[in-house]
CSV table of C-alpha atoms in Angstrom, one decimal:
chain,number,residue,atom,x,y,z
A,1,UNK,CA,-27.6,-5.9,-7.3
A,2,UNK,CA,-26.4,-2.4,-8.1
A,3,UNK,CA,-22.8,-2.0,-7.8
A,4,UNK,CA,-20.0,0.6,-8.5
A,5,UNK,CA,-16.7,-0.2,-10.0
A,6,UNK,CA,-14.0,2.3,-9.4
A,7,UNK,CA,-12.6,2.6,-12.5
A,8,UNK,CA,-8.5,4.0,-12.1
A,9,UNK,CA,-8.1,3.8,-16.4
A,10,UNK,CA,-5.9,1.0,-16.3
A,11,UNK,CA,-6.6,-2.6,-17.5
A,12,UNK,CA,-6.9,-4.2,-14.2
A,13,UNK,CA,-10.3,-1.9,-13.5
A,14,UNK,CA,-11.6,-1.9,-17.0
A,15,UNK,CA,-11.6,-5.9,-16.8
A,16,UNK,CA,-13.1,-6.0,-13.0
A,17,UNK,CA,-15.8,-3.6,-14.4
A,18,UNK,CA,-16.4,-6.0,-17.9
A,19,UNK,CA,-16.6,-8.9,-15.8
A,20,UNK,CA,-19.6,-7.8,-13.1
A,21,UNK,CA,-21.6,-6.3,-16.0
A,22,UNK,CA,-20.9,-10.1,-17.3
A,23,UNK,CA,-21.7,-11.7,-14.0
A,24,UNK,CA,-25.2,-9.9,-13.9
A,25,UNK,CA,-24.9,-7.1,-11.7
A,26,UNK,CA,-26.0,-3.4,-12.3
A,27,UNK,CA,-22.9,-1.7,-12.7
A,28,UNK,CA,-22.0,2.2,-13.1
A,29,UNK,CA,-18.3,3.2,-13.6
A,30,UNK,CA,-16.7,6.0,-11.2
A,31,UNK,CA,-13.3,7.8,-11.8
A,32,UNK,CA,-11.5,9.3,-8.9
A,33,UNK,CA,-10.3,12.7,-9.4
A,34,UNK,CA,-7.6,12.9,-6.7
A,35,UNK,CA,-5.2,15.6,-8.3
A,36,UNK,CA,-5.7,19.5,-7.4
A,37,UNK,CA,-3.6,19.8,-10.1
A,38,UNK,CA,-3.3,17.3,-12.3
A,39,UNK,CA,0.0,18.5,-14.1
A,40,UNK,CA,1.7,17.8,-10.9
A,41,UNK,CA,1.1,14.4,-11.3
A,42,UNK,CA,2.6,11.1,-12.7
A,43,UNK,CA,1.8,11.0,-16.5
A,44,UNK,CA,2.6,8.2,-18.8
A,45,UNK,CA,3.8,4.6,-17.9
A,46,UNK,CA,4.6,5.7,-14.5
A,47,UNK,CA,1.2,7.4,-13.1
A,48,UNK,CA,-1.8,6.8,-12.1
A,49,UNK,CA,-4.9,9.6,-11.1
A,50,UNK,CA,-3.9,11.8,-14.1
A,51,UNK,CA,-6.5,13.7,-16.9
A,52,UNK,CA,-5.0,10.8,-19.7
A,53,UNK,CA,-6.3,7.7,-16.9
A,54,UNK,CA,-9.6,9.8,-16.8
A,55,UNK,CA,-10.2,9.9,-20.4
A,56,UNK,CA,-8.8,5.7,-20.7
A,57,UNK,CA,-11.7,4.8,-18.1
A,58,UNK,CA,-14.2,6.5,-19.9
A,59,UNK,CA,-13.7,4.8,-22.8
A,60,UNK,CA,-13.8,1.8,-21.3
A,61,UNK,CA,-16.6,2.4,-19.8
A,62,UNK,CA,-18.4,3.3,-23.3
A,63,UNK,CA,-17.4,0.2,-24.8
A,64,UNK,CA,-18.4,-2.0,-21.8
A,65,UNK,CA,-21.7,0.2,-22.3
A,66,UNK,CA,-22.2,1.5,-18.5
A,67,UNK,CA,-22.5,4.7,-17.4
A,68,UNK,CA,-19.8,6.7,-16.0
A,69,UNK,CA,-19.0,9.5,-13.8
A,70,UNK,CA,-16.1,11.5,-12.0
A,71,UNK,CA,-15.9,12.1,-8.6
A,72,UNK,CA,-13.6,15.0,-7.3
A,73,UNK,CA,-12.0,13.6,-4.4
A,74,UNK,CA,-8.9,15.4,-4.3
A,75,UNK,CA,-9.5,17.4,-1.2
A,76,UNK,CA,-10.0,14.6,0.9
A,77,UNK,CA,-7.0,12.7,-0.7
A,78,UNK,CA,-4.1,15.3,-0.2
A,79,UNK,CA,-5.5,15.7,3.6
A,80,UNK,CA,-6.0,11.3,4.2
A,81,UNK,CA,-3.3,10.7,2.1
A,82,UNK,CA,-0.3,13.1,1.0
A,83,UNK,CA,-0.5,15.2,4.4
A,84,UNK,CA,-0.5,12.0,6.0
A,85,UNK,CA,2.4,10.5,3.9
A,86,UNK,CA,4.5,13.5,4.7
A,87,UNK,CA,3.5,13.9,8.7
A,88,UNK,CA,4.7,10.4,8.7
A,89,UNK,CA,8.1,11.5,7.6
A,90,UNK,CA,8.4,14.1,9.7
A,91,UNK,CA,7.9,11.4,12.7
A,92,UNK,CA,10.2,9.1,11.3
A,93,UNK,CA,8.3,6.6,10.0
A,94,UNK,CA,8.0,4.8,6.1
A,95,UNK,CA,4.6,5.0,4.9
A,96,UNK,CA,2.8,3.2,2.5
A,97,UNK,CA,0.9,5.4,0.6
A,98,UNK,CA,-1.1,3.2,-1.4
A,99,UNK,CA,-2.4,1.4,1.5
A,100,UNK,CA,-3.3,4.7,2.8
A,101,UNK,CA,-5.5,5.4,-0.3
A,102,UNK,CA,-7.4,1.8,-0.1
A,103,UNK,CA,-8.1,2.4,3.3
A,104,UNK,CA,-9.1,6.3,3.4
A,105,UNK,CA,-10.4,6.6,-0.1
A,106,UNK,CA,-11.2,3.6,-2.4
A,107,UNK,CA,-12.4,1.8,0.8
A,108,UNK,CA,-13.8,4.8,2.9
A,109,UNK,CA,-14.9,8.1,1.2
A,110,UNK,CA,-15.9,5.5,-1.9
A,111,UNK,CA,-18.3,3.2,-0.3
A,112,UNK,CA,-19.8,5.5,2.4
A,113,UNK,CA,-20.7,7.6,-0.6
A,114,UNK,CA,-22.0,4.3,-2.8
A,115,UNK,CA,-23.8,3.2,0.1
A,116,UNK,CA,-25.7,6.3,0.5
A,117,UNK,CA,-26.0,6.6,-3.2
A,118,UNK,CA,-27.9,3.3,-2.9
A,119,UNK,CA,-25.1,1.3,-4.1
A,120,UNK,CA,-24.8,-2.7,-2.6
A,121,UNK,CA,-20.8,-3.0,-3.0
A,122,UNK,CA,-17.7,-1.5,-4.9
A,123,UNK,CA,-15.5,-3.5,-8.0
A,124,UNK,CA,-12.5,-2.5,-8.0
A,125,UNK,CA,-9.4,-4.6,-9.9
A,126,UNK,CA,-7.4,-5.2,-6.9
A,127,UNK,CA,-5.8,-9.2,-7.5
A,128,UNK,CA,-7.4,-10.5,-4.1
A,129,UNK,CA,-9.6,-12.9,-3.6
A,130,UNK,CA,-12.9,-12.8,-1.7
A,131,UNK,CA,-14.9,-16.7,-1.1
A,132,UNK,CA,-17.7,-17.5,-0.3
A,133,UNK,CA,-16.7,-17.3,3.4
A,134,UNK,CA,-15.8,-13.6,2.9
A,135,UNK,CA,-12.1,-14.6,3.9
A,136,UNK,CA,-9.7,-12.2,2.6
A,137,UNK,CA,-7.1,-14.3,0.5
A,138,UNK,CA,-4.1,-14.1,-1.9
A,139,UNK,CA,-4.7,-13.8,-5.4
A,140,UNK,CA,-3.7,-16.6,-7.8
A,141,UNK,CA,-1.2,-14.5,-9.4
A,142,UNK,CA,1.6,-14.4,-6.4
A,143,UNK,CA,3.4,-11.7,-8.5
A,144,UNK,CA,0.6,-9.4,-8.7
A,145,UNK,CA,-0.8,-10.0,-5.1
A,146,UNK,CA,-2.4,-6.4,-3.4
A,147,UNK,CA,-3.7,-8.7,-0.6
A,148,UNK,CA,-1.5,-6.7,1.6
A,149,UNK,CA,-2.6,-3.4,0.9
A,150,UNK,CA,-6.5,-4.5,1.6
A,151,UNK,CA,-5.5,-6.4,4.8
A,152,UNK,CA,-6.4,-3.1,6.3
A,153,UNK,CA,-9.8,-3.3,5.2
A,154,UNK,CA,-12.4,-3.8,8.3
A,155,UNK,CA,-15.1,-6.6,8.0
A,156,UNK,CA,-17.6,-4.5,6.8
A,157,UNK,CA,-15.9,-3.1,3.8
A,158,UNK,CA,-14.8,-6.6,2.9
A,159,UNK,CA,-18.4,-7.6,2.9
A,160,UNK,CA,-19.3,-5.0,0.3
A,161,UNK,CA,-16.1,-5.1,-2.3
A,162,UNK,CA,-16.1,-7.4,-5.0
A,163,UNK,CA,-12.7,-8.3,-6.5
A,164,UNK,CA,-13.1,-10.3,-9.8
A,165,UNK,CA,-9.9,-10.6,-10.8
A,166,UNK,CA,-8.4,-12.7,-8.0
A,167,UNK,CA,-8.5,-15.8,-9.4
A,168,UNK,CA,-6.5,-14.2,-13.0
A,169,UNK,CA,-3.2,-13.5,-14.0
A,170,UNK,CA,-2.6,-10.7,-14.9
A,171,UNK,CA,-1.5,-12.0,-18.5
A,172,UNK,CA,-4.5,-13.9,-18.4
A,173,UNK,CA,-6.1,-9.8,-17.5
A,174,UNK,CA,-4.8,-8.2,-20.5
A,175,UNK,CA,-5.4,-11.0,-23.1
A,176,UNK,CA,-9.4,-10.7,-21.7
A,177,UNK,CA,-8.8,-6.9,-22.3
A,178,UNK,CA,-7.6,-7.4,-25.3
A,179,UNK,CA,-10.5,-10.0,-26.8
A,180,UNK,CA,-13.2,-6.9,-24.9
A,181,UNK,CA,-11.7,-4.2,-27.3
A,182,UNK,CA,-10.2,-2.2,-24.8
A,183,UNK,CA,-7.7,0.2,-25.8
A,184,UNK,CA,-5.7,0.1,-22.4
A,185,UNK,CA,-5.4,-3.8,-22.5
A,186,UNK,CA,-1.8,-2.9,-23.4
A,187,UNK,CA,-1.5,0.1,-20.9
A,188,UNK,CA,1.9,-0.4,-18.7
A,189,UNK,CA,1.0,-0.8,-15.0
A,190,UNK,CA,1.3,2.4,-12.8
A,191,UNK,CA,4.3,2.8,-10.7
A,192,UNK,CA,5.6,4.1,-7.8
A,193,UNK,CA,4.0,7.0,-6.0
A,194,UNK,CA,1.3,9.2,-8.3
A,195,UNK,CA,1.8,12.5,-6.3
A,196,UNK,CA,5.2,13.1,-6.6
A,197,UNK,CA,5.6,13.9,-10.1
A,198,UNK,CA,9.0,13.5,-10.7
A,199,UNK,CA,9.8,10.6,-8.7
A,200,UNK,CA,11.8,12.2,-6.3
A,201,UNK,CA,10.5,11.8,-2.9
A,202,UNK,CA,13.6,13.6,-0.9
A,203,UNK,CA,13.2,16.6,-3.3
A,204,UNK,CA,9.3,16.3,-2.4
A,205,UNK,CA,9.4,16.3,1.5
A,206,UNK,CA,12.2,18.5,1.5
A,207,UNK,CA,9.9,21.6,-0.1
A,208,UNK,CA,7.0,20.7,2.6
A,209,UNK,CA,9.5,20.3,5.4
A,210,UNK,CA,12.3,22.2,4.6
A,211,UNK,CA,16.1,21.5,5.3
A,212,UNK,CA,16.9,20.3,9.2
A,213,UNK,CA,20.7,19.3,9.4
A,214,UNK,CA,21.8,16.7,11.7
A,215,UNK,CA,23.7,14.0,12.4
A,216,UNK,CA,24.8,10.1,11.0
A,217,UNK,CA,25.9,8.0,13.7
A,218,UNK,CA,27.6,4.8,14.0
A,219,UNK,CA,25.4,2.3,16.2
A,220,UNK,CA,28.7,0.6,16.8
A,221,UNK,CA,31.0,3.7,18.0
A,222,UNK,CA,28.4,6.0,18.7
A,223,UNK,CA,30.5,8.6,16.9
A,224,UNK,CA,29.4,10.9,14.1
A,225,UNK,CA,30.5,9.8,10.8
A,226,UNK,CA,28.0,12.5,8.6
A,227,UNK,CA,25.5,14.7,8.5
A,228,UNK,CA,22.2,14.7,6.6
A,229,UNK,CA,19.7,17.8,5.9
A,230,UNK,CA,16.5,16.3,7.0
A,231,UNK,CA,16.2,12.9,8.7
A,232,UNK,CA,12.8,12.1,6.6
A,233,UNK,CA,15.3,11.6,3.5
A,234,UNK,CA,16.1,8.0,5.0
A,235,UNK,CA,14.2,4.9,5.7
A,236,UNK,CA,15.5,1.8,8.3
A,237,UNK,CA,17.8,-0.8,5.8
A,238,UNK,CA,18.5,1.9,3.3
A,239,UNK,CA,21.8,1.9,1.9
A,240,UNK,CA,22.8,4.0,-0.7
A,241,UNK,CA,22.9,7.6,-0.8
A,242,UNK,CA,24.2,7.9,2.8
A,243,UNK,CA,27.2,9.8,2.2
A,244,UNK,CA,29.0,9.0,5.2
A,245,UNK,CA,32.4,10.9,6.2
A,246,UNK,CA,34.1,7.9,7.2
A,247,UNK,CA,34.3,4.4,6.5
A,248,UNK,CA,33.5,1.3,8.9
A,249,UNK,CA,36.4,0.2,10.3
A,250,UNK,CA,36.1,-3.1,8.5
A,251,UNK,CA,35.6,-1.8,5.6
A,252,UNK,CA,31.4,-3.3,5.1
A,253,UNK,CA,29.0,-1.2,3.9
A,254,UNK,CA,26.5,0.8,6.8
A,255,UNK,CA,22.5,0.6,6.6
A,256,UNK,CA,20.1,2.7,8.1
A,257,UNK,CA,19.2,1.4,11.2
A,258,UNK,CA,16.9,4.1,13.0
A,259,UNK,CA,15.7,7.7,12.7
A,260,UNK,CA,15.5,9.1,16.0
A,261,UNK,CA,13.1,12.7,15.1
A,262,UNK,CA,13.7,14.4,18.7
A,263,UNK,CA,17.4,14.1,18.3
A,264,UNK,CA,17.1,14.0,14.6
A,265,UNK,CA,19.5,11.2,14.2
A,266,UNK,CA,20.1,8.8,12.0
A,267,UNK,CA,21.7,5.8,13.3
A,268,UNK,CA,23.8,3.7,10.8
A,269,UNK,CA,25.6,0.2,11.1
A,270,UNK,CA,26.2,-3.3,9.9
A,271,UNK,CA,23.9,-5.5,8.0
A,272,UNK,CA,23.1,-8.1,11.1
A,273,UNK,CA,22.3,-5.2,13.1
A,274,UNK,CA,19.3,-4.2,11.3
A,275,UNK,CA,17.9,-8.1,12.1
A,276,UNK,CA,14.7,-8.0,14.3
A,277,UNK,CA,13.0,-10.7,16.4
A,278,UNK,CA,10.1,-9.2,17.4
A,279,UNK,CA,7.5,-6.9,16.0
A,280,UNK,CA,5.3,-4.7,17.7
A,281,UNK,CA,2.1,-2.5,15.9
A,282,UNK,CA,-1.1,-0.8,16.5
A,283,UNK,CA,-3.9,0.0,15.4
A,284,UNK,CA,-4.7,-3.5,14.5
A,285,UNK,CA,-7.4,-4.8,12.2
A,286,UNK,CA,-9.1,-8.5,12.8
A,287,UNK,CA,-11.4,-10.2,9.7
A,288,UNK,CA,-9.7,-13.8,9.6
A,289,UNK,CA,-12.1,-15.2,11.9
A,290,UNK,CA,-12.8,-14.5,15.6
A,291,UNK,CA,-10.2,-12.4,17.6
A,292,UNK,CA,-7.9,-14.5,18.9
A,293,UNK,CA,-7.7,-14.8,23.1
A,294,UNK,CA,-4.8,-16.6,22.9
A,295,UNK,CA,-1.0,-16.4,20.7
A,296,UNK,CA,-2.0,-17.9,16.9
A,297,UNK,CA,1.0,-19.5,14.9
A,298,UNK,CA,1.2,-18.0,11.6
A,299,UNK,CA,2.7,-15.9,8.5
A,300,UNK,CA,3.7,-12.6,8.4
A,301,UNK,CA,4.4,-9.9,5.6
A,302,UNK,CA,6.3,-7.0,6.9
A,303,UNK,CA,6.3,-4.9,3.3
A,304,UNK,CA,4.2,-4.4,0.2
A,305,UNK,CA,6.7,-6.7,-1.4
A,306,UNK,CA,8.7,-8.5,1.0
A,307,UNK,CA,9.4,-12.0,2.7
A,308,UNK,CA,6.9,-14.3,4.7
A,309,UNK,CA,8.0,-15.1,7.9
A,310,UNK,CA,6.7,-17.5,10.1
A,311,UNK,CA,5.9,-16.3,13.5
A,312,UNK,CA,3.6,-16.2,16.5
A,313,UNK,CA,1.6,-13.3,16.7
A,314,UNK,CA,-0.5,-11.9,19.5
A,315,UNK,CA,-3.2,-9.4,19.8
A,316,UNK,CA,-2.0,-6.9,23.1
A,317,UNK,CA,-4.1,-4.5,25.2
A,318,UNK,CA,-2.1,-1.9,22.8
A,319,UNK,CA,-2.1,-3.4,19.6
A,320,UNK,CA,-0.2,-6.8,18.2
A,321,UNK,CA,3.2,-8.8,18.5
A,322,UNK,CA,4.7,-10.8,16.4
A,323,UNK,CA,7.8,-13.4,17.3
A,324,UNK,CA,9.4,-13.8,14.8
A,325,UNK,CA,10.7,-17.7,14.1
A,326,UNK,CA,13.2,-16.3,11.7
A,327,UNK,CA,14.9,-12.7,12.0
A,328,UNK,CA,14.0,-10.0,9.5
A,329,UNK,CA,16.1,-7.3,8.2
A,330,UNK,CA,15.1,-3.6,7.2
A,331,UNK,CA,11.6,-3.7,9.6
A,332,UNK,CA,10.5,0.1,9.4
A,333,UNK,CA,7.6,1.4,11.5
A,334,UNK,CA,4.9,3.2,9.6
A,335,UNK,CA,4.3,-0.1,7.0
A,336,UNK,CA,2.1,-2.8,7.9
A,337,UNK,CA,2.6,-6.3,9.3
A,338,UNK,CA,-0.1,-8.7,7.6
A,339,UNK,CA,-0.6,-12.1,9.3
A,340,UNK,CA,-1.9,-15.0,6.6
A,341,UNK,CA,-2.7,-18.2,7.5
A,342,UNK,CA,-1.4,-21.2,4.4
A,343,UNK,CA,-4.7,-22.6,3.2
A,344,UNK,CA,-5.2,-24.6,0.2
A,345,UNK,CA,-7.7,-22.5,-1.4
A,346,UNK,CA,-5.3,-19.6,-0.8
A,347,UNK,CA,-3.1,-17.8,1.9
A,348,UNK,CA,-6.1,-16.2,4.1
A,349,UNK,CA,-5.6,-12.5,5.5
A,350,UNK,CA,-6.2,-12.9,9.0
A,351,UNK,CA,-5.2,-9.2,10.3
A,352,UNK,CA,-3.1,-6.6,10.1
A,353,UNK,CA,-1.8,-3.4,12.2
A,354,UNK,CA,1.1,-0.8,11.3
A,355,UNK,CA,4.4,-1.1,12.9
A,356,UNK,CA,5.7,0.6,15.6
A,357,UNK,CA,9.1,-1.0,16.1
């Protein structure tokens, strides 16, 4: 079986790539070149897509003794990506970027071309599980999870990924690393968002948007109590960095509650007010099992990184909803919901859809 392993030049690829040459398969190593420019990306402990990760994966990819090649892909990923990350802004909503990247690139541009390259399936080092059911499922190590940002993966790209590293930790990763002789087995985990090279997202949309003052206002009062220079600086349950005019009358801290783009408001208030019941999404995205006809109780992530609630959710002629058994704070449109159902081999991915409100 002839496989390739996209190959990022950190430890969590260079180990998925060791372990299918060790499981058998025929296996050629591919960096993505996603950069234009390179120097405007993250270097160092907190990048990721940079010339230095080129150079780490080949050298992993000499010492696990495959072949290796770099695809330029950077076209494709400011226009599926970046563009995308900073239309969704502009509308209001909170992207996920490296969701964005699994779906459109790694899972998308990357297979299509393996598959026509004669390829049978990608390796990549996401910590996911795959069974022998082809069930989508949590990775052993709960802290290093990405089951969330695959969950948008369609039933045919799940049936031609292989993640090895699913049932690791990702101590258990590096120490393998380590006993392979390869030199990135102590290589800090990328961080935050490679395209913005400073870390400063505000400073980032603000040069591709440009300033648009506007208003704060209290939910509560409905009067102003700031202004802002471009509503895409905030996201729903922010907190700092609001620099509001005038306190709440009691005194408690405001949050971010909406982003309104026609008005371009941004509505602030109290803590409870940001709680949600119900979520509603599109564009969903079924490989649990068969579609459900009928409300399915469940377990839903709302972030990358964030609570499971229970719930029951419900595919709609327009997408999904989810009722929530327990309220939710901070829900922002543009991320994804992710239903799971508990199984004792492994929480399974049973959908997902991005949020609309």
């Amino acid at each position: 079986m002839r496989v390739l392993a996209a190959m990022s030049g950190g430890v969590d690829s260079a180990v998925a790539a060791a372990r299918a040459v060790a499981a058998g398969y025929d296996v050629t190593g591919v960096h993505l070149a996603l950069a234009r420019n390179p120097q405007t990306y993250r270097t160092g402990a907190r990048g990721c897509c940079t010339l230095e990760d080129s150079r780490d994966a080949r050298r992993a990819a000499d010492v696990i003794g495959i072949p290796f090649y770099v695809w330029d892909m950077a076209d494709r990923f400011h226009a599926d990506v970046v563009d995308d990350f900073v239309a969704e802004y502009a509308a209001g909503r909170t992207p996920n970027p490296c969701l964005r990247c699994n779906e459109k690139i790694k899972f998308a541009a990357v297979l299509d071309r393996a598959v026509a390259l004669g390829f049978d399936a990608v390796v990549t080092g996401h910590h996911a599980r795959l069974g022998p059911d082809g069930l989508l499922r949590r990775s052993v190590d709960v802290a290093k999870d990405q089951s969330y940002v695959l969950a948008v993966l369609t039933r045919e790209q799940l049936d031609r990924s292989i993640f090895p590293l699913g049932d690791s930790t990702k101590a258990e990763v590096r120490a393998e690393a380590a006993r392979r002789g390869l030199a990135v087995a102590d290589k800090p985990d990328s961080h935050d968002i490679c395209f913005i090279a400073d870390g400063d997202t505000r400073g980032f949309l603000a040069q591709r948007l440009g300033e648009a003052p506007g208003d704060v206002v209290d939910a509560l009062t409905g009067g102003v109590v700031g202004s802002h220079s471009g509503a895409y600086q905030y996201t729903v349950g922010q907190r700092r960095g609001l620099h509001l005019d005038r306190p709440a009358p009691d005194g408690r801290p405001r949050y971010v509650l909406s982003i309104t783009p026609k008005t371009n408001t941004v509505t602030v208030g109290p803590a409870e007010a940001l709680e949600v019941a119900q979520v509603r999404a599109t564009r969903p995205v079924w490989t649990g099992g068969d579609r459900p006809a009928a409300p399915i109780e469940c377990e839903v992530q709302l972030r990358a990184h964030g609570d499971v609630v229970p719930a029951t959710v419900e595919l709609t002629a327009d997408g999904l909803r989810a009722d929530l058994r327990r309220p939710a704070r901070g829900v922002a449109a543009g991320q994804a919901i992710v239903a799971y159902r508990p199984d004792p081999a492994g929480d399974v991915v049973l959908g997902s859809a991005t949020i609309t409100g």
